[in-house]
Short mmCIF file of C-alpha atoms (C1' of nucleotides) in Angstrom, two decimals:
data_model
loop_
_atom_site.label_atom_id
_atom_site.label_comp_id
_atom_site.label_asym_id
_atom_site.label_seq_id
_atom_site.Cartn_x
_atom_site.Cartn_y
_atom_site.Cartn_z
CA MET C 1091 -13.72 -3.15 -53.87
CA LYS C 1092 -13.19 -3.73 -57.58
CA GLU C 1093 -10.97 -6.34 -59.13
CA GLY C 1094 -7.23 -6.25 -58.70
CA ARG C 1095 -6.95 -6.43 -54.97
CA ARG C 1096 -7.86 -9.52 -53.06
CA HIS C 1097 -11.17 -9.25 -51.30
CA TYR C 1098 -13.69 -11.46 -49.59
CA GLY C 1099 -16.60 -11.02 -51.94
CA GLN C 1100 -19.20 -11.07 -49.21
CA TYR C 1101 -22.03 -8.60 -48.98
CA CYS C 1102 -21.57 -8.12 -45.26
CA GLY C 1103 -20.39 -5.28 -43.08
CA LEU C 1104 -17.61 -7.20 -41.37
CA ALA C 1105 -16.21 -8.48 -44.66
CA ALA C 1106 -16.32 -4.96 -46.09
CA ALA C 1107 -14.49 -3.63 -43.04
CA LEU C 1108 -11.84 -6.34 -43.27
CA ASP C 1109 -11.35 -5.58 -46.95
CA VAL C 1110 -10.15 -2.17 -45.80
CA ILE C 1111 -8.48 -2.68 -42.42
CA GLY C 1112 -8.07 -6.45 -42.29
CA GLU C 1113 -4.76 -6.79 -44.07
CA ARG C 1114 -1.47 -7.20 -42.34
CA TRP C 1115 -0.11 -4.11 -40.54
CA THR C 1116 -3.14 -1.96 -41.25
CA LEU C 1117 -4.60 -1.84 -37.75
CA LEU C 1118 -1.15 -1.25 -36.30
CA ILE C 1119 -0.85 1.80 -38.53
CA VAL C 1120 -4.19 2.95 -37.20
CA ARG C 1121 -2.93 2.42 -33.65
CA GLU C 1122 0.05 4.65 -34.36
CA LEU C 1123 -2.17 7.38 -35.73
CA LEU C 1124 -4.59 7.09 -32.82
CA VAL C 1125 -1.82 8.45 -30.62
CA ALA C 1126 -0.95 11.38 -32.83
CA PRO C 1127 -0.47 12.33 -36.49
CA ARG C 1128 2.81 10.92 -37.74
CA ARG C 1129 5.35 11.35 -40.49
CA TYR C 1130 6.12 8.55 -42.91
CA ASN C 1131 9.45 7.81 -41.31
CA GLU C 1132 8.03 7.89 -37.82
CA LEU C 1133 5.59 5.19 -38.85
CA LEU C 1134 8.43 3.18 -40.35
CA ALA C 1135 10.39 3.49 -37.13
CA ASN C 1136 7.50 2.46 -34.91
CA LEU C 1137 6.50 -0.50 -37.08
CA PRO C 1138 9.71 -2.48 -37.37
CA GLY C 1139 9.50 -5.11 -40.04
CA ILE C 1140 6.87 -3.51 -42.21
CA GLY C 1141 9.00 -2.64 -45.20
CA THR C 1142 8.67 0.74 -46.77
CA ASN C 1143 6.83 -0.38 -49.90
CA LEU C 1144 4.09 -2.00 -47.89
CA LEU C 1145 3.66 1.06 -45.70
CA ALA C 1146 3.26 3.17 -48.82
CA VAL C 1147 0.66 0.80 -50.25
CA ARG C 1148 -1.29 0.67 -46.98
CA LEU C 1149 -1.30 4.43 -46.57
CA LYS C 1150 -2.53 4.89 -50.10
CA LEU C 1151 -5.33 2.40 -49.58
CA LEU C 1152 -6.28 3.94 -46.25
CA GLY C 1153 -6.32 7.29 -47.97
CA GLU C 1154 -8.68 6.06 -50.68
CA ALA C 1155 -10.93 4.60 -48.01
CA GLU C 1156 -10.89 7.99 -46.26
CA VAL C 1157 -9.55 6.50 -43.06
CA VAL C 1158 -6.33 8.50 -43.23
CA GLU C 1159 -5.55 11.87 -44.78
CA GLN C 1160 -2.22 13.60 -45.24
CA LEU C 1161 -1.86 17.18 -44.27
CA THR C 1162 0.85 19.04 -46.11
CA SER C 1163 1.23 22.05 -43.89
CA ASP C 1164 4.55 22.97 -45.40
CA PRO C 1165 4.19 24.69 -48.78
CA ASP C 1166 7.31 23.10 -50.29
CA GLY C 1167 5.80 19.66 -49.90
CA ARG C 1168 8.17 18.50 -47.20
CA ALA C 1169 6.92 17.81 -43.70
CA ARG C 1170 3.70 16.02 -44.66
CA ARG C 1171 2.04 14.07 -41.92
CA TYR C 1172 -0.57 11.36 -41.88
CA ARG C 1173 -3.62 11.80 -39.71
CA LEU C 1174 -6.78 9.83 -39.05
CA THR C 1175 -9.97 11.20 -40.49
CA GLU C 1176 -13.16 11.21 -38.45
CA ARG C 1177 -13.93 7.85 -39.95
CA GLY C 1178 -10.54 6.57 -38.89
CA GLN C 1179 -11.03 7.89 -35.37
CA SER C 1180 -14.26 5.95 -35.17
CA LEU C 1181 -12.18 2.78 -35.23
CA ARG C 1182 -10.88 3.69 -31.79
CA PRO C 1183 -13.26 1.58 -29.67
CA MET C 1184 -12.62 -1.53 -31.74
CA VAL C 1185 -8.85 -1.04 -31.72
CA LEU C 1186 -8.88 -0.45 -27.99
CA GLY C 1187 -11.11 -3.46 -27.50
CA LEU C 1188 -8.74 -5.68 -29.45
CA ALA C 1189 -5.78 -4.25 -27.56
CA ARG C 1190 -7.44 -5.12 -24.28
CA TRP C 1191 -8.39 -8.53 -25.57
CA GLY C 1192 -4.82 -9.22 -26.59
CA MET C 1193 -3.09 -8.01 -23.45
CA PRO C 1194 -3.56 -11.24 -21.47
CA LEU C 1195 -1.91 -13.07 -24.37
CA LEU C 1196 1.35 -11.32 -23.68
CA ASP C 1197 3.90 -13.73 -22.40
CA GLU C 1198 7.36 -13.16 -21.02
CA PRO C 1199 8.76 -10.15 -22.88
CA ASP C 1200 11.11 -11.44 -25.55
CA PRO C 1201 14.25 -9.29 -25.75
CA GLN C 1202 13.80 -9.36 -29.52
CA ASP C 1203 10.36 -7.82 -29.21
CA GLU C 1204 9.87 -4.17 -29.86
CA VAL C 1205 8.36 -2.01 -27.12
CA ARG C 1206 7.60 1.67 -27.58
CA PRO C 1207 6.57 4.05 -24.84
CA GLU C 1208 4.06 5.68 -27.22
CA TRP C 1209 1.98 2.52 -27.08
CA SER C 1210 1.36 3.14 -23.40
CA LEU C 1211 -1.16 5.80 -24.35
CA VAL C 1212 -3.26 3.26 -26.20
CA ALA C 1213 -2.69 0.65 -23.50
CA VAL C 1214 -3.93 2.96 -20.75
CA GLU C 1215 -6.94 3.94 -22.79
CA ALA C 1216 -7.72 0.28 -23.41
CA MET C 1217 -7.47 -0.50 -19.72
CA LEU C 1218 -9.97 2.21 -18.84
CA GLY C 1219 -12.87 -0.15 -18.59
CA THR C 1220 -15.21 1.17 -15.97
CA PRO C 1221 -16.28 4.77 -16.26
CA ALA C 1222 -14.87 6.66 -13.32
CA ALA C 1223 -18.13 6.81 -11.40
CA GLY C 1224 -17.83 8.59 -8.10
CA ALA C 1225 -14.10 9.16 -8.49
CA PRO C 1226 -12.72 12.48 -7.27
CA GLU C 1227 -11.38 14.92 -9.81
CA GLU C 1228 -7.66 14.32 -9.96
CA ARG C 1229 -4.75 13.78 -12.33
CA TYR C 1230 -2.36 10.85 -12.61
CA GLN C 1231 0.79 11.54 -14.56
CA PHE C 1232 2.74 8.82 -16.36
CA GLN C 1233 6.35 8.96 -17.51
CA ILE C 1234 7.25 5.93 -19.58
CA SER C 1235 10.81 5.60 -20.81
CA GLY C 1236 11.90 3.63 -23.86
CA LYS C 1237 15.08 1.67 -24.42
CA ASP C 1238 16.69 4.59 -26.20
CA GLY C 1239 16.14 6.84 -23.22
CA ARG C 1240 13.25 8.81 -24.71
CA GLU C 1241 10.42 9.42 -22.31
CA GLU C 1242 6.72 9.59 -23.10
CA VAL C 1243 4.80 11.85 -20.74
CA PHE C 1244 1.02 11.95 -20.48
CA HIS C 1245 -1.61 12.07 -17.80
CA LEU C 1246 -5.01 10.77 -16.97
CA GLU C 1247 -7.50 13.45 -16.03
CA ILE C 1248 -10.73 12.66 -14.22
CA LYS C 1249 -13.30 15.36 -14.71
CA GLU C 1250 -17.04 15.11 -14.18
CA GLU C 1251 -16.72 11.35 -13.66
CA ILE C 1252 -15.04 10.87 -17.02
CA ALA C 1253 -11.42 9.82 -17.41
CA MET C 1254 -9.45 11.33 -20.29
CA ILE C 1255 -5.97 10.69 -21.63
CA VAL C 1256 -4.07 13.92 -22.21
CA PRO C 1257 -0.62 14.08 -23.80
CA GLY C 1258 2.01 15.99 -21.88
CA PRO C 1259 2.48 16.62 -18.16
CA ALA C 1260 -0.29 17.59 -15.75
CA LEU C 1261 -0.32 20.85 -13.84
CA ALA C 1262 -0.52 19.43 -10.34
CA PRO C 1263 -0.60 15.64 -10.56
CA ASP C 1264 -2.01 13.79 -7.57
CA LEU C 1265 0.03 10.78 -8.61
CA LEU C 1266 3.22 10.39 -10.57
CA ALA C 1267 4.13 7.02 -12.06
CA VAL C 1268 7.61 6.60 -13.52
CA THR C 1269 8.59 3.38 -15.23
CA ASP C 1270 9.88 1.83 -18.44
CA ALA C 1271 7.72 0.61 -21.28
CA VAL C 1272 8.30 -3.09 -20.68
CA THR C 1273 7.37 -2.88 -17.00
CA PHE C 1274 4.34 -0.83 -17.89
CA VAL C 1275 3.01 -3.36 -20.36
CA GLU C 1276 3.79 -6.25 -18.02
CA ILE C 1277 1.69 -4.61 -15.35
CA GLY C 1278 -1.09 -3.97 -17.81
CA ALA C 1279 -0.98 -7.57 -19.00
CA GLY C 1280 -1.50 -8.72 -15.43
CA ARG C 1281 1.86 -10.46 -15.35
CA LEU C 1282 3.29 -8.11 -12.77
CA ASP C 1283 1.69 -6.63 -9.70
CA PRO C 1284 2.20 -2.86 -9.36
CA LEU C 1285 3.35 -3.32 -5.79
CA GLU C 1286 5.84 -5.95 -6.84
CA ALA C 1287 7.15 -3.61 -9.54
CA VAL C 1288 7.72 -0.93 -6.93
CA VAL C 1289 9.58 -3.35 -4.70
CA LEU C 1290 11.72 -4.44 -7.64
CA GLY C 1291 12.59 -0.81 -8.27
CA ARG C 1292 11.07 -0.92 -11.74
CA LEU C 1293 8.23 1.47 -10.92
CA ARG C 1294 8.27 4.66 -8.89
CA LEU C 1295 5.00 6.00 -7.52
CA ASP C 1296 4.81 9.48 -6.02
CA GLY C 1297 1.51 10.39 -4.43
CA ASP C 1298 -0.69 9.45 -1.52
CA SER C 1299 -1.82 5.88 -1.22
CA GLY C 1300 -5.47 6.77 -1.86
CA ALA C 1301 -4.65 8.12 -5.30
CA VAL C 1302 -2.57 5.03 -6.04
CA LEU C 1303 -5.48 2.77 -5.18
CA ARG C 1304 -8.01 4.80 -7.14
CA CYS C 1305 -5.72 4.86 -10.17
CA CYS C 1306 -5.14 1.11 -10.05
CA ARG C 1307 -8.85 0.52 -9.72
CA LEU C 1308 -9.58 2.77 -12.66
CA LEU C 1309 -7.15 0.77 -14.79
CA GLY C 1310 -8.61 -2.55 -13.72
CA LEU C 1311 -5.42 -3.57 -11.94
CA ILE C 1312 -7.30 -4.31 -8.75
CA PRO C 1313 -10.96 -5.25 -8.52
CA SER C 1314 -13.40 -2.42 -7.98
CA ALA C 1315 -14.60 -1.93 -4.43
CA PRO C 1316 -17.58 -4.24 -3.82
CA GLY C 1317 -21.04 -2.97 -3.02
CA MET M 1302 4.11 -16.65 -30.47
CA LYS M 1303 7.34 -18.52 -31.08
CA GLU M 1304 9.15 -18.92 -34.36
CA GLY M 1305 7.59 -20.66 -37.30
CA ARG M 1306 4.57 -18.53 -37.82
CA ARG M 1307 4.79 -14.94 -38.89
CA HIS M 1308 4.19 -12.50 -36.10
CA TYR M 1309 4.63 -8.83 -35.38
CA GLY M 1310 7.19 -9.07 -32.62
CA GLN M 1311 5.76 -6.18 -30.66
CA TYR M 1312 5.19 -6.31 -26.93
CA CYS M 1313 1.76 -4.72 -27.21
CA GLY M 1314 -1.77 -5.93 -26.67
CA LEU M 1315 -3.04 -5.05 -30.11
CA ALA M 1316 -0.13 -6.76 -31.84
CA ALA M 1317 -0.65 -9.85 -29.68
CA ALA M 1318 -4.35 -9.88 -30.57
CA LEU M 1319 -3.61 -9.52 -34.26
CA ASP M 1320 -1.11 -12.37 -34.07
CA VAL M 1321 -4.08 -14.55 -33.16
CA ILE M 1322 -7.08 -13.12 -34.97
CA GLY M 1323 -5.45 -10.75 -37.49
CA GLU M 1324 -4.80 -13.18 -40.30
CA ARG M 1325 -6.97 -13.54 -43.32
CA TRP M 1326 -10.38 -15.20 -42.76
CA THR M 1327 -9.96 -15.54 -39.02
CA LEU M 1328 -12.46 -12.90 -37.92
CA LEU M 1329 -14.94 -14.15 -40.47
CA ILE M 1330 -14.70 -17.58 -38.87
CA VAL M 1331 -15.38 -15.93 -35.53
CA ARG M 1332 -18.40 -14.19 -37.04
CA GLU M 1333 -19.79 -17.52 -38.20
CA LEU M 1334 -19.36 -19.00 -34.74
CA LEU M 1335 -20.90 -15.99 -33.07
CA VAL M 1336 -24.19 -16.97 -34.65
CA ALA M 1337 -24.06 -20.60 -33.61
CA PRO M 1338 -21.66 -23.53 -33.29
CA ARG M 1339 -20.91 -24.95 -36.72
CA ARG M 1340 -19.60 -28.03 -38.42
CA TYR M 1341 -16.46 -27.92 -40.52
CA ASN M 1342 -18.39 -28.18 -43.75
CA GLU M 1343 -20.88 -25.55 -42.71
CA LEU M 1344 -18.00 -23.15 -42.18
CA LEU M 1345 -16.59 -24.12 -45.55
CA ALA M 1346 -19.93 -23.44 -47.19
CA ASN M 1347 -20.43 -20.06 -45.51
CA LEU M 1348 -16.92 -18.87 -46.29
CA PRO M 1349 -16.65 -19.29 -50.04
CA GLY M 1350 -13.09 -18.96 -51.25
CA ILE M 1351 -11.32 -19.96 -48.09
CA GLY M 1352 -9.89 -23.27 -49.21
CA THR M 1353 -10.22 -26.24 -46.98
CA ASN M 1354 -6.59 -26.42 -45.90
CA LEU M 1355 -6.60 -22.85 -44.65
CA LEU M 1356 -9.78 -23.39 -42.66
CA ALA M 1357 -8.17 -26.37 -40.95
CA VAL M 1358 -5.06 -24.35 -40.12
CA ARG M 1359 -7.08 -21.45 -38.77
CA LEU M 1360 -9.26 -23.68 -36.63
CA LYS M 1361 -6.25 -25.40 -35.19
CA LEU M 1362 -4.63 -22.09 -34.32
CA LEU M 1363 -7.84 -20.75 -32.83
CA GLY M 1364 -8.06 -23.89 -30.81
CA GLU M 1365 -4.54 -23.49 -29.44
CA ALA M 1366 -5.35 -19.89 -28.55
CA GLU M 1367 -8.46 -21.13 -26.75
CA VAL M 1368 -10.76 -19.00 -28.84
CA VAL M 1369 -12.54 -22.00 -30.33
CA GLU M 1370 -13.17 -25.46 -28.97
CA GLN M 1371 -14.64 -28.49 -30.67
CA LEU M 1372 -17.34 -30.40 -28.94
CA THR M 1373 -17.68 -33.99 -29.97
CA SER M 1374 -21.12 -34.64 -28.59
CA ASP M 1375 -21.56 -37.69 -30.69
CA PRO M 1376 -19.70 -40.69 -29.25
CA ASP M 1377 -18.72 -42.14 -32.63
CA GLY M 1378 -16.68 -39.05 -33.46
CA ARG M 1379 -19.00 -37.82 -36.19
CA ALA M 1380 -20.95 -34.63 -35.68
CA ARG M 1381 -18.15 -32.63 -34.10
CA ARG M 1382 -18.86 -28.96 -34.03
CA TYR M 1383 -16.75 -25.92 -33.48
CA ARG M 1384 -17.85 -23.47 -30.84
CA LEU M 1385 -16.49 -20.25 -29.41
CA THR M 1386 -15.04 -20.42 -25.94
CA GLU M 1387 -15.79 -17.71 -23.41
CA ARG M 1388 -12.68 -15.96 -24.62
CA GLY M 1389 -13.92 -16.17 -28.18
CA GLN M 1390 -17.30 -14.80 -27.20
CA SER M 1391 -15.56 -11.83 -25.66
CA LEU M 1392 -14.58 -10.79 -29.18
CA ARG M 1393 -18.22 -10.07 -29.88
CA PRO M 1394 -18.23 -6.30 -29.23
CA MET M 1395 -15.19 -5.75 -31.43
CA VAL M 1396 -16.56 -7.91 -34.25
CA LEU M 1397 -19.91 -6.15 -34.05
CA GLY M 1398 -18.16 -2.79 -33.97
CA LEU M 1399 -16.18 -3.61 -37.08
CA ALA M 1400 -19.30 -4.91 -38.79
CA ARG M 1401 -21.09 -1.67 -38.07
CA TRP M 1402 -18.06 0.33 -39.18
CA GLY M 1403 -17.94 -1.56 -42.46
CA MET M 1404 -21.62 -1.43 -43.33
CA PRO M 1405 -21.53 2.06 -44.88
CA LEU M 1406 -18.73 0.81 -47.14
CA LEU M 1407 -21.13 -1.56 -48.84
CA ASP M 1408 -21.75 -0.49 -52.36
CA GLU M 1409 -24.16 -1.79 -54.93
CA PRO M 1410 -24.53 -5.53 -54.28
CA ASP M 1411 -22.41 -7.35 -56.82
CA PRO M 1412 -24.22 -10.43 -58.16
CA GLN M 1413 -20.94 -12.30 -57.64
CA ASP M 1414 -20.94 -11.43 -53.95
CA GLU M 1415 -22.05 -13.98 -51.44
CA VAL M 1416 -24.92 -13.10 -49.11
CA ARG M 1417 -26.12 -15.39 -46.36
CA PRO M 1418 -29.25 -14.90 -44.29
CA GLU M 1419 -27.35 -16.11 -41.20
CA TRP M 1420 -25.31 -12.92 -41.28
CA SER M 1421 -28.45 -10.93 -40.61
CA LEU M 1422 -28.23 -11.97 -36.98
CA VAL M 1423 -24.84 -10.33 -36.63
CA ALA M 1424 -25.95 -7.35 -38.71
CA VAL M 1425 -28.97 -6.69 -36.50
CA GLU M 1426 -26.89 -7.01 -33.38
CA ALA M 1427 -24.35 -4.59 -34.80
CA MET M 1428 -27.08 -2.08 -35.63
CA LEU M 1429 -28.39 -2.15 -32.08
CA GLY M 1430 -26.58 0.95 -31.05
CA THR M 1431 -28.70 2.76 -28.51
CA PRO M 1432 -29.93 0.75 -25.55
CA ALA M 1433 -33.67 0.51 -25.80
CA ALA M 1434 -34.37 3.12 -23.14
CA GLY M 1435 -38.03 3.70 -22.53
CA ALA M 1436 -39.09 1.25 -25.22
CA PRO M 1437 -42.12 -0.90 -24.50
CA GLU M 1438 -41.64 -4.64 -24.09
CA GLU M 1439 -42.32 -6.15 -27.47
CA ARG M 1440 -40.97 -8.59 -30.03
CA TYR M 1441 -39.99 -8.01 -33.65
CA GLN M 1442 -39.66 -11.13 -35.76
CA PHE M 1443 -37.43 -11.31 -38.82
CA GLN M 1444 -37.59 -13.84 -41.63
CA ILE M 1445 -34.67 -13.48 -44.02
CA SER M 1446 -34.56 -15.70 -47.06
CA GLY M 1447 -31.43 -16.68 -48.93
CA LYS M 1448 -30.94 -17.29 -52.62
CA ASP M 1449 -31.38 -21.01 -52.17
CA GLY M 1450 -34.78 -20.52 -50.58
CA ARG M 1451 -33.67 -21.25 -47.03
CA GLU M 1452 -35.10 -18.89 -44.47
CA GLU M 1453 -33.44 -17.64 -41.32
CA VAL M 1454 -35.92 -16.82 -38.56
CA PHE M 1455 -35.08 -14.88 -35.42
CA HIS M 1456 -36.55 -12.14 -33.33
CA LEU M 1457 -35.61 -9.13 -31.32
CA GLU M 1458 -36.95 -9.13 -27.81
CA ILE M 1459 -37.11 -5.99 -25.69
CA LYS M 1460 -37.27 -6.76 -22.01
CA GLU M 1461 -36.47 -4.44 -19.14
CA GLU M 1462 -35.17 -1.84 -21.57
CA ILE M 1463 -32.67 -4.28 -23.05
CA ALA M 1464 -32.88 -5.62 -26.61
CA MET M 1465 -31.85 -9.22 -27.20
CA ILE M 1466 -31.46 -11.28 -30.35
CA VAL M 1467 -33.13 -14.65 -30.04
CA PRO M 1468 -32.95 -17.37 -32.71
CA GLY M 1469 -36.23 -18.82 -33.86
CA PRO M 1470 -39.70 -17.34 -34.06
CA ALA M 1471 -41.34 -15.26 -31.35
CA LEU M 1472 -44.50 -16.28 -29.55
CA ALA M 1473 -46.60 -13.25 -30.36
CA PRO M 1474 -44.55 -10.85 -32.45
CA ASP M 1475 -45.68 -7.23 -32.51
CA LEU M 1476 -43.95 -6.86 -35.83
CA LEU M 1477 -43.08 -9.29 -38.58
CA ALA M 1478 -40.47 -8.36 -41.19
CA VAL M 1479 -40.08 -10.64 -44.21
CA THR M 1480 -37.40 -9.98 -46.78
CA ASP M 1481 -34.40 -11.42 -48.57
CA ALA M 1482 -30.82 -11.17 -47.36
CA VAL M 1483 -29.68 -8.68 -50.00
CA THR M 1484 -32.51 -6.28 -49.27
CA PHE M 1485 -31.90 -6.64 -45.58
CA VAL M 1486 -28.23 -5.72 -45.81
CA GLU M 1487 -28.97 -2.88 -48.22
CA ILE M 1488 -31.35 -1.40 -45.68
CA GLY M 1489 -28.81 -1.85 -42.93
CA ALA M 1490 -26.11 -0.22 -45.03
CA GLY M 1491 -28.33 2.83 -45.41
CA ARG M 1492 -28.53 2.37 -49.16
CA LEU M 1493 -32.22 1.59 -49.11
CA ASP M 1494 -34.99 3.16 -47.10
CA PRO M 1495 -37.26 0.63 -45.39
CA LEU M 1496 -40.31 2.40 -46.75
CA GLU M 1497 -38.89 2.28 -50.26
CA ALA M 1498 -38.20 -1.43 -49.85
CA VAL M 1499 -41.83 -1.99 -48.91
CA VAL M 1500 -43.02 -0.03 -51.94
CA LEU M 1501 -40.70 -2.05 -54.17
CA GLY M 1502 -42.22 -5.22 -52.76
CA ARG M 1503 -38.89 -6.39 -51.43
CA LEU M 1504 -39.89 -6.08 -47.78
CA ARG M 1505 -43.13 -7.04 -46.08
CA LEU M 1506 -43.96 -5.53 -42.70
CA ASP M 1507 -46.85 -6.87 -40.62
CA GLY M 1508 -47.62 -4.93 -37.48
CA ASP M 1509 -48.91 -1.59 -36.36
CA SER M 1510 -47.05 1.51 -37.50
CA GLY M 1511 -45.90 2.36 -33.97
CA ALA M 1512 -43.99 -0.90 -33.70
CA VAL M 1513 -42.47 -0.32 -37.14
CA LEU M 1514 -41.20 3.10 -36.09
CA ARG M 1515 -39.83 1.87 -32.77
CA CYS M 1516 -38.07 -1.02 -34.45
CA CYS M 1517 -36.50 1.23 -37.08
CA ARG M 1518 -35.38 3.64 -34.40
CA LEU M 1519 -33.85 0.84 -32.37
CA LEU M 1520 -31.86 -0.26 -35.39
CA GLY M 1521 -30.67 3.25 -36.16
CA LEU M 1522 -32.57 3.36 -39.44
CA ILE M 1523 -34.28 6.58 -38.48
CA PRO M 1524 -32.92 9.15 -36.04
CA SER M 1525 -34.04 8.80 -32.46
CA ALA M 1526 -36.80 11.11 -31.35
CA PRO M 1527 -35.27 14.43 -30.30
CA GLY M 1528 -35.55 15.79 -26.78
"C1'" DC L 549 -20.05 -38.31 -46.47
"C1'" DT L 550 -17.26 -35.54 -43.16
"C1'" DG L 551 -12.86 -33.81 -41.80
"C1'" DC L 552 -8.91 -32.85 -42.97
"C1'" DA L 553 -3.68 -33.36 -45.58
"C1'" DT L 554 -0.98 -32.76 -49.72
"C1'" DC L 555 0.47 -30.52 -53.72
"C1'" DC L 556 1.04 -26.60 -56.81
"C1'" DG L 557 0.67 -21.90 -59.07
"C1'" DC L 558 0.21 -17.25 -57.81
"C1'" DC L 559 0.09 -13.29 -55.22
"C1'" DT L 560 1.43 -10.82 -51.02
"C1'" DC L 561 4.92 -9.78 -48.01
"C1'" DG L 562 9.59 -8.29 -46.34
"C1'" DA L 563 14.26 -6.66 -47.22
"C1'" DT L 564 17.41 -4.07 -49.85
"C1'" DA L 565 18.61 -0.80 -53.22
"C1'" DC L 566 17.63 3.24 -55.50
"C1'" DT L 567 15.37 8.01 -56.80
"C1'" DG L 568 13.08 12.82 -56.49
"C1'" DC Q 604 12.54 12.90 -46.05
"C1'" DA Q 605 9.32 10.34 -48.62
"C1'" DG Q 606 8.66 7.32 -51.14
"C1'" DT Q 607 9.41 3.69 -55.86
"C1'" DA Q 608 11.63 -0.61 -57.95
"C1'" DT Q 609 13.01 -5.15 -57.61
"C1'" DC Q 610 13.24 -9.83 -56.14
"C1'" DG Q 611 13.32 -14.08 -53.13
"C1'" DA Q 612 10.38 -16.48 -49.65
"C1'" DG Q 613 6.35 -17.77 -48.01
"C1'" DG Q 614 1.20 -17.38 -47.24
"C1'" DC Q 615 -2.93 -18.11 -49.81
"C1'" DG Q 616 -6.49 -20.35 -53.03
"C1'" DG Q 617 -8.01 -24.27 -55.65
"C1'" DA Q 618 -7.90 -29.01 -56.86
"C1'" DT Q 619 -7.29 -33.37 -55.42
"C1'" DG Q 620 -6.34 -37.40 -52.31
"C1'" DC Q 621 -7.44 -40.13 -48.36
"C1'" DA Q 622 -8.83 -41.93 -43.79
"C1'" DG Q 623 -12.60 -42.71 -40.44
#
DNA sequence: CTGCATCCGCCTCGATACTG
DNA sequence: CAGTATCGAGGCGGATGCAG
C-alpha cells in the first residue's frame, strides 16, 4: 500500500481489503477463479470488455497480494494457469454473498448482456442458503448450455446434511435439470418460476417430483416447509 | 443499469451487485452507515479524500438502488440524515467479511492514514467469528479514543449465547477496555498482542482475568479452548 | 452553516495494435 | 498463447461557487 497506486489511506480492515479487491473487474476475476483455475485467454474471454492490459495489471496485483498464484506446469513456460491461493479462496463467502445480494437486481436480460454457463456454478452455490438439514442423500445434476452450444455440467451432492457443488456429471442423479444459462439465471433471480420455465419448454426436469421439490427448496426457489 | 453509467454488461448476480456497490468509495459509505445514520457532512468528514461531488453522486445512486434512504425528520428540511434501508443492512455480512479479510493486510500504521474510533464498532463485529457458545452472560465495555480526543463508547453484550454490539455504555460491565483507535486496530489486525498493549500502557483493562480471557477468545485474539 | 453543483487537471480505464 | 505499448475518453479528486 505504498505510493504510486491510488488507495484509501484508512487504517481499517475494509479499506485495506478494498485497496486489494475493490478496483474494477477484480472481484469478477476472483469469481472466474472460484470456479476453476483459468488461463489468461480464458479469463479474457469470460470477462468481455476488460481489456488485456487491465487484466494483466490486476493479475499482477492479485499475485503480489497473494490472492492468486500462477502455476506453470509446463516446463517450456506455455500453458500457465492462474489459480486462487488459500487466501483467495477465503473470499468465497463474501463473493457468494454479494452474488446473492445482486441477483434480485437482475432485470430483463438484455440481448447485449453476456451470460456464461460457468457462472451457474457460482450462482447455485450462492443460492444454497439453508444448510440441507434433514434432506435425504441425493444428487441433482445440472446441464447449462451457453449461446455457443457449449454445455456446463455439474451436480449438487447432499451428503451428511451438507450440500456440495461438484463439477462434472453425477453417477446416478435423482434429478436432471437441462436448460440454458439465461433461463437458469432468470429462475435464480426470481423472475421466472421453475414450473413456468418447464411449461415454456425452456427447462427440462427429469426425476420424481419429490426430488424436484427438495431441490427447489434447497435453492430457495420455494419457501422451506413450515414447522 | 441502462446506458450512461459504466457497467459490466453481464447477466450475473455478482456483476449486478458490483454495478451498484462496486465503485470506488461506495462500500466505505455503507460501512459508515452500518454504524449509524449520518449527515452529509459527517460522511464527508469520515471519508477523507472522497470529494464532495462524488459523495453526492454515490448517495444519489445508492438512493435509486434503494440501499440508502434519507430521512428528513426535521420539518424545515435541515437535519436530513442518510440511513441504510433493509436492503442496505443486508450487506452487513459481506462488509464485515471483507473487513475481516482485510485486517491481516494492515501494516504498520502510517501517520498519514486516517483512523476513526467509530470504525471500531465494525471491526469488533467483524472479529466476532465464533458464536459465543457456552459463554456466560456478561458485558464488555469499550472506550476508543480518537486523535481529536473524542471517545467512542460501546459494549458487547452476551445474552443467550449470542454476542451483540450495543452503542453506549453498559450498565454493569464485567470488563472495561480503554484504548485509542490505532492501538485497537493494531490488536485486531494481529500485529499487537493485547497483553503487550497493556504493558506498553496503550490499553487499560479493568475486570477480572476470566472476563479478559473470554473476551479475547470471543474476538479471536487467542485460540478457542481446545476440546 | 449544510447540502450539494460546477469546473478543471490528472489518472484510470477500455480498445486496438504490436511483440516474445 | 500471453502478455506489453499506446492513446483517447471518461471517472476521480480538489477547489470553489451557490442556494436554502
